[in-house]
């Protein structure tokens, strides 16, 4: 949820690194801020100096950095949850390494880096949106990962105080950088150093924790503890009796807490059933007016586009002559001064005004009440706000959902012209729009993106040709439609407006500002429509209290509507991270010789592939964990594939509904690598990605699988099956469906189910892939 707090912006200026003995921010990795987190680049410059100083100190000690691990979190991460993701991944890796489950070479001296880019809606900052954690759950986690370094009572007391500190700094309206907590945080850091990591013998070589490792593991115990809810202070003042406004507020607050926000929305939806019935009758009236004029065919309204598609297909087979006759009759009857048409337009205009203006005014009233009553109580009246928000949200979300749904099935929004043309008496053109869309959806998966653009051009050309071929003169309305269509297509070539295209998830045009590359990414139509659909959510949040359960529901809706914004930010973050890494590696030659491993989850995969694309040097490993990128992203990326020294590995899961449904729904039917793996990866000689993980190979992993042996076995079997050489093309598809599966399908399924030892084992195995070992007979 997104509390409206007055948190200080200094939270975003925190440094997470191994140097400061502070329980709040000490970590064994460096956190690199990107985009709006550090627009001037001054914080990245300071972090660079710290990294270079550590690299020099290690070199003097004879432990020069051998490997650099750079990780990017994915979607839905604010400052707190981004650090949480890194704590949970890196702590597992280090724990498995100390237990000997991950075997590292003798000269292995890693440097851990992580990036943060604000990939969530709302306010960024150290805000735990899951709410207060259960103390008993935290203590159970502690006893799983730590053991007393002295007396048991001291152990329990120390971690109870650590829990208290974590709870306070993660609460709304409390800054993690509160200077009043500095001495306490340093004291608890010293007390934490007394206790040992469970399962790691103190005398074992390499068993001594890294600076910040204990702190990271303690935070993981808190982050993985059972969550309750966001809690805020009581706002009611002492008094003998309440007043009518306070009584109403208390009643409504009790109803929401008792029945839940979802039940309230369901109730309001049921109460609005007369409105839905009126809308249904409205569409029937429009249909009756069109049919009464004698226009052949039947009009299916927009909410029932599937029915129209079936009807158009039937017409396309058996009723060509009926189209022509009906079209001619419709042309003769259409008159700009026709009163029936004007009446229809008036009805539509009044309906839109009713659905937009009235709820907007009600929402503004709710916001005003919230501000007016805030001094007297903790929460405002959410009932009115939600009642006004629902129809406004449905109305403003309809355009983006309609376009996304049409392009999800047909790859082009030309299909949306079909019901419109049918309603205005053009069944021939309507059927033509359907067949063009059907052809685009059928053929475009086998074509390159430029050829897919040509399909849009063919569709518009067919529509224009139909207008000119009617033989009864050119109607002004049709001429305007054809002109707009041609202009849209011409604009698409210049500004990349969507016809059958989607965002390419990369950028080649830049502005140079302060010596840094700033990508030039224009807004697509979908970005504008999604922004419009997010406005009611913003207004609703201004009209409800910070601890309302409605926040959780609206957060999920807005996260999906913010998909396109985060997609663009992921590309920009990758380019900015590449500039940082180039600067760092070029400054220190010894660092430049270290092996670079890039790991990205979700949209973090989009960050990492763009980082790799713009990085000046080689990459040892590029590991994509359920990456929200196109399955064919690497098509034509020959230069990038040539710089990958080890493996390009894609870990995917069939239980990931974020990549399995939401990604293609938002990207014109384009499949995601995080759901099906990679395809069309360039290689010399040509080679397809090696698929591994079937038949239970990754059912459970207690240690990293030996991928070199598995790849060699697959290539040998493939050669025996086809009778042709099966070369190693550096790319891997790893089906982790039996490891990554837990999660609510509505919220992405197993998309975030990566915080497991098994997944860390698989991730490490990709970094051990060696082309020379695979080539051995």
XYZ file of C-alpha atoms in Angstrom:
777
model
C 0.000 0.000 0.000
C 1.069 3.621 -0.435
C 0.813 5.694 2.730
C 0.757 9.440 2.286
C 3.541 10.451 4.599
C 5.840 13.344 5.208
C 8.986 11.251 5.039
C 12.141 13.228 4.438
C 13.748 12.903 1.014
C 17.096 12.197 2.712
C 15.999 8.554 2.871
C 16.824 8.380 -0.844
C 20.367 9.654 -0.168
C 21.371 6.656 1.952
C 24.587 4.818 1.110
C 24.438 1.037 1.408
C 27.995 -0.267 1.478
C 30.404 -2.324 3.648
C 32.229 0.643 5.193
C 29.899 2.220 7.759
C 29.312 0.330 11.069
C 25.588 1.089 11.063
C 23.016 -1.695 11.397
C 20.594 0.201 9.185
C 22.738 0.543 6.066
C 25.813 -1.689 6.307
C 25.817 -4.318 3.558
C 28.424 -6.469 1.765
C 27.396 -4.841 -1.530
C 27.360 -1.329 -2.963
C 23.964 0.082 -3.964
C 24.168 2.257 -7.088
C 21.348 4.817 -7.523
C 20.039 5.420 -11.054
C 17.754 7.878 -12.862
C 15.879 10.231 -10.529
C 17.664 8.694 -7.531
C 20.841 10.527 -8.579
C 20.194 12.909 -11.442
C 23.428 14.828 -10.942
C 25.599 11.695 -10.731
C 27.324 12.968 -7.568
C 26.348 9.957 -5.465
C 27.540 7.530 -8.136
C 30.845 9.403 -8.245
C 31.223 8.982 -4.481
C 30.373 5.273 -4.700
C 32.929 4.883 -7.478
C 35.637 6.364 -5.212
C 34.661 3.952 -2.431
C 34.814 0.950 -4.771
C 38.208 1.974 -6.136
C 39.522 2.413 -2.598
C 38.339 -1.064 -1.614
C 39.788 -2.563 -4.805
C 43.177 -0.989 -4.041
C 43.108 -2.192 -0.426
C 42.303 -5.731 -1.529
C 45.053 -5.667 -4.117
C 47.600 -4.642 -1.471
C 46.426 -7.596 0.644
C 46.851 -9.970 -2.293
C 43.091 -10.439 -2.745
C 42.521 -8.528 -5.963
C 38.937 -8.563 -7.244
C 38.415 -11.519 -9.600
C 34.672 -11.320 -10.286
C 32.146 -8.488 -10.334
C 28.497 -9.400 -9.758
C 25.958 -6.757 -10.766
C 22.298 -7.407 -9.938
C 19.169 -5.477 -10.909
C 15.807 -5.855 -9.214
C 12.624 -5.879 -11.251
C 9.220 -4.270 -11.237
C 7.254 -3.055 -8.172
C 10.283 -2.067 -6.091
C 10.610 1.052 -4.010
C 13.763 1.777 -2.001
C 12.857 -0.569 0.848
C 11.722 -3.511 -1.285
C 14.703 -3.149 -3.664
C 17.177 -3.486 -0.789
C 15.021 -6.319 0.552
C 15.378 -8.224 -2.721
C 19.166 -7.861 -2.676
C 19.405 -8.865 0.985
C 17.422 -12.023 0.305
C 19.427 -13.037 -2.778
C 22.975 -12.139 -1.710
C 22.544 -13.586 1.803
C 21.515 -16.918 0.314
C 24.488 -16.941 -2.009
C 26.990 -16.160 0.755
C 25.393 -18.659 3.164
C 25.548 -21.466 0.584
C 29.135 -20.534 -0.224
C 30.167 -20.688 3.444
C 28.431 -24.034 3.886
C 30.374 -25.415 0.942
C 27.285 -26.057 -1.195
C 28.596 -23.570 -3.732
C 32.186 -24.399 -4.586
C 34.254 -21.396 -5.613
C 37.748 -21.446 -7.183
C 40.748 -20.658 -4.920
C 41.323 -17.230 -6.483
C 37.672 -16.189 -6.132
C 37.451 -12.675 -4.660
C 34.080 -11.153 -5.578
C 32.777 -7.613 -5.607
C 29.008 -7.295 -5.230
C 27.141 -4.396 -6.833
C 23.406 -3.694 -7.072
C 21.426 -0.948 -8.764
C 18.285 0.802 -7.616
C 15.841 2.422 -10.004
C 12.389 3.368 -8.756
C 10.276 0.745 -10.511
C 7.069 1.253 -8.570
C 4.233 3.740 -8.549
C 3.802 6.289 -5.812
C 6.428 7.531 -3.394
C 9.928 6.102 -3.275
C 11.666 5.776 0.056
C 12.339 3.473 2.978
C 8.679 2.496 3.346
C 7.687 -1.071 4.169
C 4.388 -1.357 2.322
C 3.747 -4.829 3.714
C 3.408 -3.310 7.162
C 4.504 -4.331 10.621
C 6.215 -7.737 10.896
C 5.275 -10.307 13.524
C 7.907 -10.414 16.257
C 7.639 -14.150 16.937
C 8.107 -14.879 13.222
C 11.216 -12.687 13.166
C 12.694 -14.469 16.181
C 12.091 -17.862 14.558
C 13.965 -16.703 11.467
C 16.795 -15.419 13.645
C 17.226 -18.759 15.380
C 17.348 -20.458 11.974
C 20.248 -18.309 10.726
C 22.148 -17.242 13.873
C 23.438 -18.922 16.993
C 24.466 -17.272 20.271
C 28.013 -16.036 20.614
C 27.563 -16.005 24.372
C 24.690 -16.231 26.808
C 21.291 -17.216 25.334
C 19.484 -14.425 27.178
C 21.847 -11.850 25.653
C 21.187 -13.387 22.227
C 17.414 -13.055 22.624
C 17.623 -9.564 24.116
C 19.902 -8.313 21.350
C 17.629 -9.494 18.565
C 14.505 -8.203 20.267
C 16.093 -4.755 20.287
C 17.156 -5.199 16.656
C 13.529 -6.027 15.798
C 12.411 -2.882 17.599
C 14.849 -0.742 15.588
C 13.862 -2.349 12.270
C 10.156 -1.842 13.023
C 10.636 1.800 13.868
C 12.737 2.834 10.873
C 10.435 0.947 8.458
C 7.248 2.600 9.717
C 5.414 5.482 8.034
C 6.461 8.993 9.084
C 9.780 7.804 10.579
C 13.018 8.398 8.691
C 15.637 5.650 8.617
C 18.219 8.454 8.849
C 16.879 9.878 12.099
C 20.067 11.055 13.804
C 18.568 10.262 17.185
C 18.991 6.568 16.336
C 22.659 6.749 15.253
C 24.227 5.747 18.576
C 21.694 2.979 19.070
C 22.312 1.580 15.562
C 26.101 1.544 16.102
C 25.693 -0.157 19.480
C 23.452 -2.881 18.032
C 25.945 -3.401 15.194
C 28.677 -4.161 17.721
C 26.386 -6.509 19.658
C 25.341 -8.300 16.439
C 29.020 -9.000 15.609
C 29.251 -11.146 18.754
C 26.824 -13.762 17.400
C 27.742 -16.421 14.840
C 26.167 -17.545 11.607
C 24.497 -20.908 12.090
C 25.985 -23.813 10.153
C 29.349 -22.156 9.488
C 32.208 -23.434 11.714
C 34.217 -20.409 12.955
C 37.513 -22.121 12.201
C 36.576 -22.996 8.612
C 38.711 -21.151 6.015
C 36.663 -18.364 4.513
C 34.075 -18.763 7.248
C 34.453 -15.250 8.639
C 31.510 -13.134 7.424
C 32.121 -10.213 5.099
C 31.598 -6.697 6.480
C 27.845 -6.149 6.418
C 26.958 -9.828 5.971
C 25.530 -10.227 9.468
C 23.518 -7.012 9.080
C 22.179 -8.180 5.725
C 21.125 -11.540 7.176
C 19.428 -9.855 10.160
C 17.423 -7.665 7.779
C 16.503 -10.757 5.761
C 15.091 -12.315 8.947
C 12.898 -9.222 9.310
C 11.931 -8.987 5.641
C 10.866 -12.640 5.489
C 8.922 -12.516 8.754
C 5.135 -12.691 8.614
C 3.612 -9.305 7.801
C 0.542 -7.854 9.503
C -0.514 -4.476 8.089
C 0.502 -0.828 7.919
C -0.201 0.888 11.226
C -0.512 4.615 11.898
C -1.131 6.740 14.972
C -4.547 7.513 16.437
C -5.753 10.887 15.205
C -8.873 11.379 17.335
C -8.587 13.837 20.180
C -9.891 13.176 23.715
C -13.508 14.305 24.182
C -16.622 13.415 26.168
C -18.791 12.587 23.162
C -18.435 12.292 19.414
C -20.161 14.477 16.828
C -22.257 13.469 13.795
C -19.326 13.622 11.378
C -17.098 11.598 13.676
C -19.887 9.070 14.230
C -20.373 8.613 10.470
C -16.621 8.319 9.905
C -16.275 5.715 12.669
C -19.162 3.688 11.244
C -17.749 3.684 7.722
C -14.257 2.866 8.942
C -15.653 -0.074 10.917
C -17.606 -1.359 7.902
C -14.509 -1.344 5.697
C -12.342 -3.021 8.339
C -15.042 -5.624 8.970
C -16.103 -6.552 5.432
C -12.939 -5.595 3.533
C -12.313 -3.276 0.605
C -13.006 -5.991 -1.976
C -16.445 -6.662 -0.497
C -17.184 -2.926 -0.518
C -16.289 -2.684 -4.208
C -18.474 -5.689 -4.961
C -21.372 -4.113 -3.102
C -20.997 -0.846 -5.002
C -20.815 -2.711 -8.289
C -24.036 -4.524 -7.437
C -25.688 -1.256 -6.477
C -24.765 0.181 -9.862
C -26.453 -2.668 -11.742
C -29.230 -0.300 -12.968
C -26.504 1.797 -14.586
C -25.087 -1.239 -16.399
C -28.613 -2.167 -17.486
C -29.176 1.331 -18.855
C -25.920 1.142 -20.808
C -26.956 -2.183 -22.276
C -30.284 -0.759 -23.361
C -28.485 2.268 -24.818
C -26.398 0.055 -27.111
C -29.487 -1.889 -28.113
C -31.185 1.389 -29.057
C -28.281 2.430 -31.250
C -28.287 -0.957 -32.907
C -32.048 -0.764 -33.538
C -31.689 2.675 -35.148
C -29.027 1.372 -37.517
C -30.952 -1.778 -38.394
C -34.218 0.083 -38.984
C -32.566 1.932 -41.850
C -32.153 -1.297 -43.775
C -28.396 -1.632 -43.488
C -27.563 -5.292 -44.059
C -25.857 -7.258 -41.339
C -26.017 -7.011 -37.585
C -24.015 -4.686 -35.375
C -22.327 -6.094 -32.285
C -21.392 -3.385 -29.740
C -17.820 -2.815 -28.646
C -18.083 -4.764 -25.368
C -18.972 -7.845 -27.480
C -16.256 -7.556 -30.117
C -15.736 -11.305 -30.155
C -19.271 -11.766 -31.462
C -18.636 -9.281 -34.220
C -15.435 -11.093 -35.223
C -17.335 -14.350 -35.634
C -20.013 -12.581 -37.648
C -17.431 -10.870 -39.862
C -15.771 -14.202 -40.565
C -19.136 -15.714 -41.554
C -19.848 -12.789 -43.846
C -16.399 -13.168 -45.377
C -17.222 -16.687 -46.523
C -20.809 -16.492 -47.747
C -22.113 -12.930 -48.074
C -19.804 -10.870 -50.240
C -22.656 -9.630 -52.445
C -24.648 -8.691 -49.358
C -21.799 -6.426 -48.266
C -21.802 -4.601 -51.584
C -25.583 -4.150 -51.642
C -25.734 -3.028 -48.039
C -22.805 -0.695 -48.528
C -24.464 0.982 -51.523
C -27.726 1.415 -49.618
C -25.865 2.840 -46.632
C -24.008 5.382 -48.767
C -27.258 6.660 -50.299
C -28.816 7.183 -46.878
C -25.910 8.786 -44.966
C -26.515 12.499 -44.663
C -24.468 14.791 -42.374
C -27.712 16.613 -41.519
C -29.587 13.443 -40.636
C -31.316 13.996 -37.286
C -31.114 10.352 -36.249
C -27.357 10.466 -36.540
C -27.218 13.763 -34.642
C -29.401 12.306 -31.910
C -27.073 9.336 -31.586
C -24.058 11.638 -31.308
C -25.833 13.686 -28.658
C -26.668 10.580 -26.639
C -23.068 9.396 -26.772
C -21.752 12.811 -25.734
C -24.163 13.022 -22.791
C -23.302 9.497 -21.693
C -19.575 10.263 -21.679
C -20.148 13.474 -19.772
C -22.201 11.591 -17.182
C -19.529 8.931 -16.754
C -16.702 11.458 -16.455
C -17.919 14.701 -14.934
C -20.235 13.462 -12.179
C -17.722 10.971 -10.641
C -14.961 13.560 -10.951
C -16.977 16.093 -8.986
C -17.765 13.464 -6.364
C -14.093 12.580 -6.033
C -13.157 16.225 -5.648
C -15.791 16.511 -2.920
C -14.286 13.479 -1.168
C -10.812 15.006 -1.312
C -12.163 18.243 0.127
C -13.868 16.353 2.967
C -10.650 14.467 3.672
C -8.714 17.721 3.966
C -11.444 19.446 5.966
C -11.907 16.666 8.505
C -8.258 15.663 8.803
C -7.617 17.840 11.888
C -10.502 16.159 13.710
C -9.949 12.456 12.998
C -7.564 9.940 11.504
C -9.622 8.806 8.543
C -12.003 10.346 6.049
C -15.197 8.927 4.549
C -13.998 6.403 1.900
C -17.481 5.254 0.911
C -18.254 8.321 -1.194
C -14.768 8.347 -2.691
C -14.919 4.704 -3.777
C -18.463 5.113 -5.067
C -17.306 7.984 -7.294
C -14.023 6.305 -8.275
C -15.471 3.073 -9.689
C -17.342 4.371 -12.785
C -14.632 6.943 -13.480
C -11.960 4.226 -13.367
C -13.913 1.924 -15.657
C -14.523 4.715 -18.154
C -10.953 6.001 -18.339
C -9.421 2.512 -18.347
C -11.654 1.318 -21.202
C -9.527 2.791 -24.063
C -6.212 1.248 -22.991
C -7.847 -2.086 -22.130
C -9.663 -2.158 -25.477
C -6.515 -1.459 -27.471
C -4.424 -3.873 -25.380
C -7.031 -6.624 -25.751
C -7.345 -6.141 -29.512
C -3.589 -6.105 -30.120
C -3.113 -9.059 -27.750
C -5.230 -11.211 -30.085
C -4.741 -9.605 -33.508
C -1.386 -7.782 -33.146
C -2.993 -4.626 -34.601
C -5.672 -2.200 -33.507
C -7.093 -2.093 -37.066
C -9.597 -4.692 -35.823
C -11.197 -1.918 -33.724
C -12.321 -0.229 -36.929
C -14.532 -3.204 -37.738
C -17.445 -2.589 -35.301
C -17.254 1.165 -35.899
C -17.468 0.771 -39.670
C -20.230 -1.805 -39.317
C -22.292 0.547 -37.184
C -22.001 3.366 -39.724
C -23.139 1.138 -42.566
C -19.882 -0.193 -44.059
C -19.963 -3.991 -43.664
C -17.540 -4.423 -46.598
C -14.924 -2.228 -44.980
C -15.631 -3.754 -41.587
C -14.987 -7.239 -42.910
C -11.886 -5.972 -44.683
C -10.564 -4.618 -41.379
C -11.196 -8.002 -39.792
C -9.384 -9.964 -42.498
C -6.421 -7.606 -42.500
C -6.167 -7.976 -38.723
C -6.514 -11.727 -38.938
C -3.774 -11.840 -41.565
C -1.491 -9.668 -39.465
C -1.976 -11.889 -36.426
C -1.372 -15.042 -38.467
C 1.622 -13.950 -40.511
C 3.489 -11.464 -38.315
C 5.009 -14.043 -35.911
C 7.044 -15.308 -38.885
C 8.178 -11.852 -40.025
C 10.622 -9.197 -38.855
C 9.349 -6.017 -37.251
C 9.691 -3.912 -40.412
C 7.577 -6.380 -42.355
C 5.004 -6.253 -39.592
C 4.827 -2.513 -40.120
C 4.090 -3.181 -43.792
C 1.070 -5.217 -42.795
C -0.331 -2.104 -41.141
C 0.275 -0.193 -44.347
C -1.506 -2.879 -46.382
C -4.471 -2.704 -44.026
C -4.821 1.030 -44.392
C -4.333 0.784 -48.167
C -7.127 -1.789 -48.413
C -9.462 0.462 -46.487
C -8.665 3.426 -48.714
C -9.000 1.301 -51.877
C -12.405 0.111 -50.737
C -13.565 3.688 -50.416
C -12.450 4.637 -53.923
C -13.827 1.465 -55.503
C -17.421 1.923 -54.389
C -18.334 3.705 -57.609
C -21.043 5.915 -56.115
C -18.867 8.839 -55.205
C -16.762 9.565 -52.179
C -18.529 10.428 -48.932
C -16.924 13.181 -46.885
C -16.937 11.074 -43.717
C -15.111 8.204 -45.463
C -12.609 10.576 -47.017
C -11.737 11.987 -43.600
C -11.268 8.473 -42.181
C -8.980 7.475 -45.040
C -6.943 10.676 -44.680
C -6.510 10.146 -40.945
C -5.455 6.554 -41.543
C -2.795 7.596 -44.040
C -1.533 10.305 -41.678
C -1.314 7.840 -38.789
C 0.721 5.435 -40.887
C 3.050 8.194 -42.089
C 3.491 9.398 -38.512
C 4.256 5.846 -37.370
C 7.332 5.757 -39.588
C 8.595 8.989 -38.036
C 7.451 8.824 -34.431
C 6.962 5.066 -33.949
C 3.221 5.317 -33.271
C 1.812 1.829 -32.771
C 0.197 0.055 -35.710
C 1.311 -3.521 -35.213
C 4.515 -2.473 -33.464
C 5.355 -2.209 -29.774
C 8.228 -0.687 -27.843
C 11.439 -2.390 -28.989
C 12.887 -2.375 -25.438
C 16.037 -0.661 -26.618
C 17.029 2.791 -27.825
C 19.639 4.084 -30.259
C 19.131 7.882 -30.064
C 20.643 9.923 -27.248
C 21.287 13.377 -25.985
C 24.590 13.943 -24.180
C 24.103 15.884 -20.936
C 27.051 16.435 -18.613
C 29.050 13.757 -20.414
C 26.307 11.152 -19.921
C 24.018 9.589 -22.497
C 20.341 10.442 -22.016
C 18.058 8.207 -24.134
C 15.463 9.809 -26.361
C 12.306 7.712 -26.073
C 9.093 9.168 -27.459
C 5.710 8.457 -25.904
C 3.476 5.975 -27.681
C -0.313 6.145 -27.734
C -0.486 3.395 -25.116
C 1.605 5.486 -22.691
C -0.829 8.387 -22.896
C -3.894 6.184 -22.477
C -2.367 4.342 -19.516
C -1.536 7.673 -17.879
C -5.140 8.768 -18.341
C -6.360 5.547 -16.698
C -4.138 6.180 -13.653
C -5.662 9.552 -12.836
C -8.706 8.188 -10.909
C -6.401 6.099 -8.713
C -4.357 9.174 -7.830
C -7.527 11.068 -6.938
C -8.865 8.195 -4.835
C -5.646 8.037 -2.803
C -6.005 11.687 -1.928
C -9.472 11.003 -0.529
C -8.820 7.973 1.709
C -6.699 7.546 4.846
C -3.208 6.038 4.792
C -4.235 2.850 6.605
C -7.276 2.099 4.424
C -7.412 -1.367 2.898
C -8.453 0.237 -0.399
C -4.792 1.156 -0.979
C -3.780 -2.470 -1.494
C -6.420 -2.956 -4.172
C -5.617 0.244 -6.059
C -1.886 -0.486 -5.841
C -2.353 -3.701 -7.807
C -4.398 -1.923 -10.471
C -1.944 0.942 -10.857
C 1.025 -1.427 -11.043
C -0.441 -2.944 -14.193
C -1.263 0.453 -15.695
C 2.326 1.588 -14.990
C 3.727 -1.277 -17.094
C 4.661 0.954 -20.030
C 6.328 3.604 -17.866
C 8.485 1.008 -16.104
C 9.400 -0.560 -19.438
C 10.884 2.740 -20.613
C 12.590 3.349 -17.266
C 14.209 -0.090 -17.402
C 15.866 0.756 -20.714
C 17.069 4.141 -19.432
C 18.371 2.566 -16.202
C 20.366 0.014 -18.199
C 22.069 2.697 -20.282
C 22.896 4.777 -17.202
C 24.283 1.706 -15.430
C 26.437 0.938 -18.493
C 27.946 4.435 -18.314
C 28.770 3.888 -14.630
C 30.353 0.481 -15.251
C 32.387 1.717 -18.224
C 33.707 4.590 -16.133
C 34.539 2.285 -13.222
C 36.247 -0.433 -15.280
C 38.208 2.008 -17.419
C 39.505 3.891 -14.367
C 41.107 0.818 -12.772
C 42.804 -1.602 -15.179
C 42.771 -4.444 -12.657
C 39.017 -4.056 -12.199
C 38.700 -4.036 -15.969
C 40.297 -7.481 -16.061
C 37.747 -8.966 -13.631
C 35.009 -11.244 -14.902
C 31.682 -9.383 -15.095
C 28.480 -11.272 -14.281
C 25.144 -9.536 -14.910
C 21.962 -10.813 -13.248
C 18.511 -9.286 -13.705
C 15.065 -10.279 -12.510
C 11.799 -9.242 -14.212
C 12.305 -5.754 -15.660
C 15.767 -5.986 -14.118
C 16.465 -8.316 -17.042
C 15.579 -5.407 -19.332
C 18.043 -3.267 -17.367
C 20.808 -5.852 -17.718
C 20.410 -6.573 -21.437
C 20.548 -2.840 -22.186
C 23.541 -2.475 -19.871
C 25.301 -5.306 -21.711
C 24.362 -3.814 -25.075
C 25.995 -0.470 -24.234
C 28.923 -1.775 -22.170
C 32.261 -1.259 -23.835
C 33.912 -4.510 -22.719
C 33.255 -8.242 -22.442
C 30.627 -9.881 -20.235
C 31.319 -13.255 -18.681
C 27.711 -14.174 -17.833
C 24.322 -12.644 -18.590
C 21.759 -14.421 -16.402
C 18.101 -13.477 -16.850
C 15.738 -14.560 -14.053
C 12.187 -14.533 -15.439
C 13.111 -11.519 -17.502
C 10.268 -9.299 -18.722
C 11.793 -8.906 -22.177
C 10.793 -10.170 -25.607
C 11.630 -13.790 -26.313
C 13.343 -12.616 -29.502
C 15.111 -9.650 -27.882
C 18.558 -10.833 -28.975
C 17.593 -11.134 -32.629
C 20.279 -9.263 -34.625
C 22.313 -8.511 -31.473
C 25.368 -10.183 -33.057
C 27.905 -7.753 -31.572
C 26.554 -8.250 -28.046
C 26.563 -12.045 -28.354
C 30.172 -11.848 -29.503
C 31.162 -10.084 -26.250
C 29.581 -12.747 -24.009
C 32.431 -15.004 -22.894
C 30.494 -17.616 -20.934
C 26.738 -18.018 -21.258
C 23.555 -16.120 -21.947
C 21.152 -17.962 -19.649
C 17.387 -17.445 -19.447
C 15.626 -18.916 -16.402
C 11.871 -19.119 -16.980
C 8.756 -20.659 -15.445
C 5.393 -21.754 -16.790
C 3.794 -20.536 -13.534
C 4.841 -16.925 -14.117
C 1.588 -15.185 -15.081
C 3.217 -11.740 -15.052
C 5.284 -12.827 -18.054
C 2.755 -15.358 -19.291
C -0.260 -13.029 -19.497
C 0.381 -9.423 -18.463
C 3.479 -9.030 -20.650
C 1.941 -10.236 -23.959
C -1.345 -8.477 -23.142
C 0.552 -5.193 -22.864
C 2.896 -5.828 -25.800
C 0.660 -6.743 -28.716
C 0.865 -10.498 -28.166
C 4.681 -10.558 -28.014
C 5.863 -13.489 -25.862
C 8.168 -12.971 -22.888
C 11.500 -14.703 -22.320
C 10.572 -15.153 -18.657
C 7.701 -17.418 -19.673
C 8.941 -19.430 -22.685
C 12.680 -18.739 -22.892
C 14.745 -17.117 -25.656
C 14.541 -17.601 -29.404
C 16.428 -16.252 -32.427
C 19.744 -15.742 -30.612
C 22.512 -15.080 -33.173
C 25.457 -17.471 -33.140
C 28.388 -18.327 -35.391
C 27.902 -21.015 -36.574
C 24.095 -20.785 -36.226
C 22.782 -22.554 -33.130
C 19.576 -22.545 -31.134
C 19.523 -22.003 -27.354
C 20.156 -25.237 -25.486
C 16.965 -26.207 -23.585
C 17.507 -27.802 -20.166
C 15.249 -28.528 -17.226
C 12.751 -30.952 -18.697
C 11.961 -34.366 -17.217
C 12.571 -33.216 -13.645
C 16.199 -32.161 -14.096
C 15.552 -29.127 -11.879
C 12.862 -30.632 -9.645
C 14.984 -29.741 -6.606
C 18.563 -28.552 -6.284
C 20.721 -29.065 -3.209
C 23.816 -27.923 -5.117
C 24.486 -26.198 -8.443
C 23.803 -28.514 -11.401
C 26.752 -29.329 -13.661
C 25.546 -27.478 -16.711
C 28.711 -28.053 -18.741
C 28.039 -31.788 -18.656
C 24.332 -31.349 -19.379
C 25.028 -29.065 -22.350
C 27.629 -31.460 -23.739
C 25.190 -34.361 -23.394
C 22.393 -32.431 -25.120
C 24.602 -31.430 -28.059
C 25.810 -35.014 -28.425
C 22.241 -36.358 -28.434
C 21.131 -33.671 -30.874
C 23.916 -34.566 -33.275
C 22.955 -38.241 -33.094
C 19.285 -37.389 -33.693
C 19.770 -35.107 -36.702
C 23.015 -36.470 -38.144
C 24.346 -32.883 -38.292
C 26.840 -31.029 -36.090
C 25.195 -29.350 -33.078
C 27.372 -26.352 -32.135
C 27.303 -24.481 -28.810
C 25.846 -21.013 -29.390
C 26.391 -19.601 -25.853
C 22.650 -19.385 -25.101
C 20.679 -21.468 -22.597
C 16.979 -21.858 -21.813
C 16.526 -23.221 -18.287
C 12.996 -24.363 -17.434
C 12.647 -23.759 -13.684
C 8.895 -24.407 -13.497
C 9.406 -27.023 -10.778
C 11.388 -24.550 -8.682
C 9.527 -21.274 -9.325
C 5.773 -21.687 -8.988
C 4.318 -20.116 -5.831
C 2.146 -17.010 -5.991
C -1.344 -15.692 -6.671
C -1.979 -15.885 -10.456
C -3.763 -12.510 -10.338
C -0.612 -10.889 -8.940
C 1.907 -12.532 -11.240
C 1.906 -16.161 -10.108
C 5.453 -17.391 -9.484
C 7.029 -14.222 -10.861
C 8.632 -13.248 -7.532
C 9.241 -16.791 -6.294
C 13.007 -16.534 -6.755
C 14.147 -16.195 -3.153
C 15.100 -19.844 -2.755
C 18.374 -21.725 -2.370
C 17.450 -23.798 -5.434
C 17.253 -20.681 -7.617
C 20.603 -19.420 -6.281
C 22.136 -22.800 -7.145
C 20.808 -22.523 -10.693
C 22.008 -18.931 -10.982
C 25.517 -19.875 -9.854
C 25.590 -22.829 -12.268
C 25.125 -20.460 -15.216
C 28.267 -18.605 -14.150
C 30.299 -21.816 -14.299
C 29.419 -22.484 -17.958
C 32.656 -22.727 -19.917
C 32.786 -23.093 -23.685
C 36.165 -24.844 -23.512
C 34.809 -27.460 -21.083
C 31.764 -28.020 -23.310
C 33.983 -28.562 -26.347
C 35.895 -31.404 -24.671
C 35.066 -34.824 -26.176
